[in-house]
Coordinates of C-alpha atoms in Angstrom, one line a residue:
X1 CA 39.4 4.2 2.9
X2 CA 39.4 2.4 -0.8
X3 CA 38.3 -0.7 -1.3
X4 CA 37.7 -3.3 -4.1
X5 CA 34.0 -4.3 -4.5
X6 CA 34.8 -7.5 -4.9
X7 CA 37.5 -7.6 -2.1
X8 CA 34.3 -6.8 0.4
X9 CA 31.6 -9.1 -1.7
X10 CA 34.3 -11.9 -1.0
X11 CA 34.6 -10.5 2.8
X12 CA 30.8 -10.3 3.2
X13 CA 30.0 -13.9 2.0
X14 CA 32.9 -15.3 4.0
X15 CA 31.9 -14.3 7.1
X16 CA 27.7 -15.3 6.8
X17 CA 29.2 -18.8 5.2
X18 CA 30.7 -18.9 9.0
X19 CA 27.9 -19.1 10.5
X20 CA 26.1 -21.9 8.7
X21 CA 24.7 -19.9 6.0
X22 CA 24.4 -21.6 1.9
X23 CA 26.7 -20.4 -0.2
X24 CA 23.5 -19.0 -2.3
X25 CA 22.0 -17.3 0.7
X26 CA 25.2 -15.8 1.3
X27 CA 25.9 -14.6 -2.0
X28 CA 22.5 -12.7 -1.9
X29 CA 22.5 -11.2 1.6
X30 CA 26.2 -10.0 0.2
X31 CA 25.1 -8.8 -2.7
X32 CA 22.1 -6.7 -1.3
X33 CA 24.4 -5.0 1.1
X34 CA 27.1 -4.1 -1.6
X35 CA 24.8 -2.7 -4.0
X36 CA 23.8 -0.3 -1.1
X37 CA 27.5 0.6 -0.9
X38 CA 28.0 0.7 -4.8
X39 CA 24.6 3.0 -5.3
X40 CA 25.8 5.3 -2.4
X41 CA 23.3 4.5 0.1
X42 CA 26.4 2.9 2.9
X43 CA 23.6 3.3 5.5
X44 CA 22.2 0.3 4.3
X45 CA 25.2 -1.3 3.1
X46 CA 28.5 -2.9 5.0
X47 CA 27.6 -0.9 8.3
X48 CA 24.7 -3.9 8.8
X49 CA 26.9 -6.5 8.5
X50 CA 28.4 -7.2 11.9
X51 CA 24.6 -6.4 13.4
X52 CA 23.2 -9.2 11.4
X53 CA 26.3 -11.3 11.9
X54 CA 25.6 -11.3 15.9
X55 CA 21.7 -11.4 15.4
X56 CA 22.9 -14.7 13.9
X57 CA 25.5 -15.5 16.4
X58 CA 22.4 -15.2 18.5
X59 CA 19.8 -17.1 16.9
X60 CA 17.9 -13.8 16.1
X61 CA 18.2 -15.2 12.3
X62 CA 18.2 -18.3 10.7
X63 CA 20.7 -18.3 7.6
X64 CA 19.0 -21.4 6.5
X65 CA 15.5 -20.3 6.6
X66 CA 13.9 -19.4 3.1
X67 CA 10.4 -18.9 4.6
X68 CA 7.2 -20.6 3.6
X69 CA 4.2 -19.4 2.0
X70 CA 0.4 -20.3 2.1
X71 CA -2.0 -19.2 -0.6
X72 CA -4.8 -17.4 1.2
X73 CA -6.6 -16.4 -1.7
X74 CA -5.5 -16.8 -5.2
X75 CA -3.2 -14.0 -5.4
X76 CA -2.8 -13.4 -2.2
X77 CA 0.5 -14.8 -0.3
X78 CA 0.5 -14.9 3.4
X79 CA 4.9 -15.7 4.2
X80 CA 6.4 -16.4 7.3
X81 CA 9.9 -15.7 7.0
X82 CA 11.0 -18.2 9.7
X83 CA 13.7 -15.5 10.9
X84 CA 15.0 -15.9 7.5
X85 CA 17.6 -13.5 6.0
X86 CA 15.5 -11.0 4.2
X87 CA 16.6 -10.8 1.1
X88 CA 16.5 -14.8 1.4
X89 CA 12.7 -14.7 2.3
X90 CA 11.6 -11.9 0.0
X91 CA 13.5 -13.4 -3.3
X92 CA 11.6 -16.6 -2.6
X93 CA 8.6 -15.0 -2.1
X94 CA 8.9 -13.8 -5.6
X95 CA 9.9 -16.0 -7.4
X96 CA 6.5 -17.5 -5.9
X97 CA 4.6 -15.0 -6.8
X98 CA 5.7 -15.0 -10.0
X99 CA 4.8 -18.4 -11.4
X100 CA 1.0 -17.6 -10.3
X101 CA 1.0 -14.5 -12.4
X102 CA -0.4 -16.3 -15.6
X103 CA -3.3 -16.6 -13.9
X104 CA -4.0 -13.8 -12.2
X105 CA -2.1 -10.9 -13.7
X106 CA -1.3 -9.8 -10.2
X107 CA 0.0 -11.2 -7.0
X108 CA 0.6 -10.1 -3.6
X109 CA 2.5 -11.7 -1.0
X110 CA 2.9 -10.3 2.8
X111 CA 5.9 -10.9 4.7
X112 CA 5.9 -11.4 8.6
X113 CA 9.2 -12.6 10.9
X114 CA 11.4 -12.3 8.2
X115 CA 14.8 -10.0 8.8
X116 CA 15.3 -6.4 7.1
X117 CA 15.5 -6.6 3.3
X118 CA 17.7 -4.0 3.0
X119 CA 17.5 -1.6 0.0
X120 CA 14.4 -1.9 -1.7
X121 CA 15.2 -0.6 -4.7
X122 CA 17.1 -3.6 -5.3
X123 CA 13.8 -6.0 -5.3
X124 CA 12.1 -3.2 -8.0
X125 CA 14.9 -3.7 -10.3
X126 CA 15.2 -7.1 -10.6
X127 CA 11.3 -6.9 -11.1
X128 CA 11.4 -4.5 -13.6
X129 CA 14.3 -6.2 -15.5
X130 CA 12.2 -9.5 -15.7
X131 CA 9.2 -7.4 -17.4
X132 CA 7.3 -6.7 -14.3
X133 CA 6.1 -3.9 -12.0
X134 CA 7.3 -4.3 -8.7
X135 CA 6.3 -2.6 -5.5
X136 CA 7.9 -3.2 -2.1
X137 CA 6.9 -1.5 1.1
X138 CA 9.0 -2.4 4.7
X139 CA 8.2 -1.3 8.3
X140 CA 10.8 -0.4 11.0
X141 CA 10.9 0.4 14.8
X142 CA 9.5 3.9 15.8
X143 CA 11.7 5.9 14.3
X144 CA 9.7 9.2 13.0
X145 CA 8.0 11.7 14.4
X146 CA 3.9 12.2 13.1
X147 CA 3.8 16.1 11.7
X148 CA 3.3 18.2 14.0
X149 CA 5.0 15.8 17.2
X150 CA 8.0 15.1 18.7
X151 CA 7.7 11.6 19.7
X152 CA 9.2 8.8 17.0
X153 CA 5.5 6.8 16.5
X154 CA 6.1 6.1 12.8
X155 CA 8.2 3.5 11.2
X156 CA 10.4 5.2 8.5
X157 CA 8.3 2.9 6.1
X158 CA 9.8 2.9 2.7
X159 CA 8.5 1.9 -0.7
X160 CA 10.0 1.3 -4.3
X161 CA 8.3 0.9 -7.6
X162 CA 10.0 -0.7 -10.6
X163 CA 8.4 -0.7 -13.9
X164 CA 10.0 -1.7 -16.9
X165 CA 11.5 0.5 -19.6
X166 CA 14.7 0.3 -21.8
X167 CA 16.4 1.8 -18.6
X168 CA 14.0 1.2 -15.9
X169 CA 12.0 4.1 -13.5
X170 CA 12.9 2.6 -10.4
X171 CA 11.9 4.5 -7.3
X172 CA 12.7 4.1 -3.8
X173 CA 12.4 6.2 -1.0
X174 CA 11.7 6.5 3.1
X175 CA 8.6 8.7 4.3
X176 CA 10.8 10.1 6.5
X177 CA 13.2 12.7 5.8
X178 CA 16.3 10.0 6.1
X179 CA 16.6 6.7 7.5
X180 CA 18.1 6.0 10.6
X181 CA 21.0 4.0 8.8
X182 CA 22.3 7.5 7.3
X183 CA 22.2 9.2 11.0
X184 CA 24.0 6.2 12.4
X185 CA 26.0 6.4 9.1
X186 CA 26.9 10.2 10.3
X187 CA 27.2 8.7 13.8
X188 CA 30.5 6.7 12.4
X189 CA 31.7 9.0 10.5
X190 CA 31.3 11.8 13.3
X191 CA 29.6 14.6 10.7
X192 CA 26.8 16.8 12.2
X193 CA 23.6 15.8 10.2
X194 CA 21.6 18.5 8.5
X195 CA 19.5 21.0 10.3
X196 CA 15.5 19.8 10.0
X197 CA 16.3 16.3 9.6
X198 CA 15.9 15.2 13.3
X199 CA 15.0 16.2 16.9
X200 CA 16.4 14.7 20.0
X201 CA 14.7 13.4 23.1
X202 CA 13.8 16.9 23.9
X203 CA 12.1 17.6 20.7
X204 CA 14.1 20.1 19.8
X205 CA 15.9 20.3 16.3
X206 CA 19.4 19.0 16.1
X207 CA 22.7 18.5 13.6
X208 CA 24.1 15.9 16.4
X209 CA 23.2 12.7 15.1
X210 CA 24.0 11.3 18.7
X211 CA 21.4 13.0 20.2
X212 CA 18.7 12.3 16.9
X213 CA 19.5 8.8 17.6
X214 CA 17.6 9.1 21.0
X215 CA 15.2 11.3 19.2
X216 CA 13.2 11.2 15.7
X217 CA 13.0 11.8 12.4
X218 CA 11.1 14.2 10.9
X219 CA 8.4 13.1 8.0
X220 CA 9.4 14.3 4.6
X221 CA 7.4 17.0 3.0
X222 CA 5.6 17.3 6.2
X223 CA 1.9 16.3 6.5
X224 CA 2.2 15.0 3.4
X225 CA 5.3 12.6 3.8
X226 CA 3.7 11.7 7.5
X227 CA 0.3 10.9 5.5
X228 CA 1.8 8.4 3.5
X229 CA 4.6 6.9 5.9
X230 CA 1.0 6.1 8.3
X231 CA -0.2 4.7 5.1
X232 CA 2.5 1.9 4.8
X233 CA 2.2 1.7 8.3
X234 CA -1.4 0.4 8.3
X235 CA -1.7 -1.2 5.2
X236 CA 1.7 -3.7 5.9
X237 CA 0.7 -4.5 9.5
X238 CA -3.1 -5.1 8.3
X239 CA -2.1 -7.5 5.6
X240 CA 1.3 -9.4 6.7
X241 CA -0.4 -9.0 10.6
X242 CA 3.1 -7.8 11.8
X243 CA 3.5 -5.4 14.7
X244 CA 3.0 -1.6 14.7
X245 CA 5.7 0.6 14.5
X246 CA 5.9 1.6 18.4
X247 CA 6.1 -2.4 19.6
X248 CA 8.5 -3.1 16.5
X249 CA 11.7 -4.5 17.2
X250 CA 14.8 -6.2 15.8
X251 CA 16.1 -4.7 12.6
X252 CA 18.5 -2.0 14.6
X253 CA 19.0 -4.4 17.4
X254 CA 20.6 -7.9 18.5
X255 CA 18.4 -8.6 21.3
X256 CA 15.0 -8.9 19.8
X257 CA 13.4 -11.2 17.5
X258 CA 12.4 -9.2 14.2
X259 CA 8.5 -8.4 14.2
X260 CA 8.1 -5.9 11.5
X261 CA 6.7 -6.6 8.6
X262 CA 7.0 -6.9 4.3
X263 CA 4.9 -6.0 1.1
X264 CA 5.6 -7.2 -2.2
X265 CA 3.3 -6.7 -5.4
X266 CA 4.1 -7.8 -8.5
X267 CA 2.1 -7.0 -11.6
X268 CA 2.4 -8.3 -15.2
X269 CA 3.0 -5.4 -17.1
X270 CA 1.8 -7.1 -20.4
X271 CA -1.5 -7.8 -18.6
X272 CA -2.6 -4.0 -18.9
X273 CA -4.0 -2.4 -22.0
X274 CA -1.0 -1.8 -23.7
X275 CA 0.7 1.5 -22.7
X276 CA 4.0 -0.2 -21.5
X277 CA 5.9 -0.3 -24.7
X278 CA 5.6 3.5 -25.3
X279 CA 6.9 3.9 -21.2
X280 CA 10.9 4.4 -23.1
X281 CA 10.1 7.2 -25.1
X282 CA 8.6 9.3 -22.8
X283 CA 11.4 8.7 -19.6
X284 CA 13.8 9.4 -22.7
X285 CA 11.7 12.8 -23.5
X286 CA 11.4 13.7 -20.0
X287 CA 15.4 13.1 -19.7
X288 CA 16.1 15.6 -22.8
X289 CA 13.8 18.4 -21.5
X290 CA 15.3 21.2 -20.8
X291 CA 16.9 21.7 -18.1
X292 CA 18.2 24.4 -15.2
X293 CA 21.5 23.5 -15.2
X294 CA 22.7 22.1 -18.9
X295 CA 25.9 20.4 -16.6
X296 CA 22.9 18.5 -14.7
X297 CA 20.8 17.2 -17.2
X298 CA 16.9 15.8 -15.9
X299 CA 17.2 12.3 -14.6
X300 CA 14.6 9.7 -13.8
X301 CA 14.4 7.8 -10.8
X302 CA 17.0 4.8 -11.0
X303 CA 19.4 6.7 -13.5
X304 CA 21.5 8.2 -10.4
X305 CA 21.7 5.1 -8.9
X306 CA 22.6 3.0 -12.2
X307 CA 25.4 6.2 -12.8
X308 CA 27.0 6.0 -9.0
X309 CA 26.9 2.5 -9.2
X310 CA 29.2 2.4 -12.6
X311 CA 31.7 5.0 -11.6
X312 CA 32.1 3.3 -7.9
X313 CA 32.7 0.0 -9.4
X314 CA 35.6 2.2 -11.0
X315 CA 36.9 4.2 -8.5
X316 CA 35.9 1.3 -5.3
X317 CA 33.8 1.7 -2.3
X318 CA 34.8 4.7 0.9
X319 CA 34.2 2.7 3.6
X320 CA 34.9 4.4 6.9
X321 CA 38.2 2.8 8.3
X322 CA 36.8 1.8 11.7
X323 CA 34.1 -0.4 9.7
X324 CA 36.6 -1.8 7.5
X325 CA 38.7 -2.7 10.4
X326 CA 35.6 -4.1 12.5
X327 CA 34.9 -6.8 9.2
X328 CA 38.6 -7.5 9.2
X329 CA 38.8 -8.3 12.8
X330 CA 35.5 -10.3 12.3
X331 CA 37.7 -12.1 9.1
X332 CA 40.4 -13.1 11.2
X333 CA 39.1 -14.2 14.4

């Protein structure tokens, strides 16, 4: 069904001011999950909400919690997130980072006990809008299969880059095929997921995103997408000292604590040698190069996003009508 943005942006904040979150913390966690929806990426959108709702409900997360940082070395930020909303934690952790970058031209900080931060293209953006490169990497639960395995041993670890042009190149992407949010997005919906994105508890490849739920997902681009998902994997746990990905819990579930953990760089772009002011030309030449299709013109990463998000605040959000009635339920009660 149809539904105003801001009709569910209202919705959204309502129900986290219920539960003893500030009306700025509320604002942000709502925002994060309806730029999912507005971008077209509902699997990390309004489908989170009533899971973080009752991980709240629960004590699983603290709305009031903005975390707290300590300065290990001079760029480097070691954050515990307090069990902190995560866009809460990892905002604050920027803005942190941030004021040190005069001196150092880059910062790091490392986020541990902290709840999911959602999209991540959403953090790159507002880097890149601010002048800055911004990389963000996240671990989950064992979700994905190694290449050549069946067993899920792999977060789906994802990363985003933002760096600043007149329209930004912001990148974001899982190492696995698809996140689990868009199988249990399918789930909902009750639509067979595509062949090769999943096996179930067999190992065997399945469309049933029931049975890939008990299962995993496969790497993207094979050994190459498993290479770099192991990556994340190591170099997130080593720095914010977070759990691996087969002992991770809490960002699918309202029974555990969150243990995963965060990665945010952020580099001054005018700190390089230069280069950055000449970035607009070229995403604008590589957008006018020719193209296969002259009806599909070459896009940069970010432009799809910026283009779904326009016509959707048009047109309004599909949001499946059992969700919709879940968050009204949750609204009146």
């Amino acid at each position: 069904m149809i539904v105003r943005p801001e009709r569910l942006r209202d919705l959204a904040t309502t129900l986290l001011e219920r539960r003893g979150a500030p009306s700025d913390h509320s604002r942000l966690q709502a925002d994060l999950l309806l730029e999912a929806e507005l971008r077209g990426l509902p699997s990390h959108g309004l489908q989170r909400l009533p899971m973080l709702l009752s991980r709240l409900d629960r004590g699983l997360a603290d709305a009031g919690k903005s975390g707290t940082g300590t300065w290990r070395r001079q760029a480097f930020l070691s954050v515990d997130g307090e069990r902190g909303l995560g866009p809460v934690v990892l905002m604050n952790a920027m803005q942190t980072l941030q004021s040190a970058l005069g001196e150092t031209g880059i910062t790091i900080a490392a986020i541990r006990n902290a709840n999911h931060i959602g999209m991540l293209a959403y953090y790159a953006e507002i880097a890149a809008s601010k002048g800055l490169i911004g990389i963000v990497m996240s671990t989950s639960e064992a979700l994905v299969h190694p290449f050549g395995g069946t067993k899920a041993m792999l977060g789906t670890n994802p990363i985003a880059i933002g760096i600043p042009a007149d329209r930004p190149f912001v990148m974001d992407l899982a190492t696995s095929v698809v996140s689990m949010g868009k199988i249990n997005n399918h789930a909902m919906r009750d639509v067979p997921i595509p062949l090769g994105w999943a096996v179930d508890g067999k190992g065997h490849p399945t469309t049933d995103p029931q049975a890939a739920k008990t299962g995993a997902i496969a790497p993207f681009g094979g050994a190459k997408g498993y290479g770099l998902g192991l990556a994340i994997e190591l170099l997130v746990a080593a720095l914010a000292g977070s759990d691996l990905a087969p002992a991770v819990r809490g960002t699918l579930d309202d029974i555990h604590p969150s243990n995963k953990g965060d990665l945010l760089i952020l580099i001054d772009a005018a700190a390089g040698n230069g280069r950055a002011t000449s970035l607009s030309g070229y995403l604008e030449q590589l957008r006018l190069s020719p193209a296969v299709d002259a009806q599909n013109p070459v896009a940069v990463p970010g432009d799809g996003a910026r283009r779904r998000r326009a016509g959707t605040m048009q047109s309004g959000i599909d949001l499946p009508p059992q969700l919709f009635e879940q968050l009204m339920a949750l609204e009146a009660a």
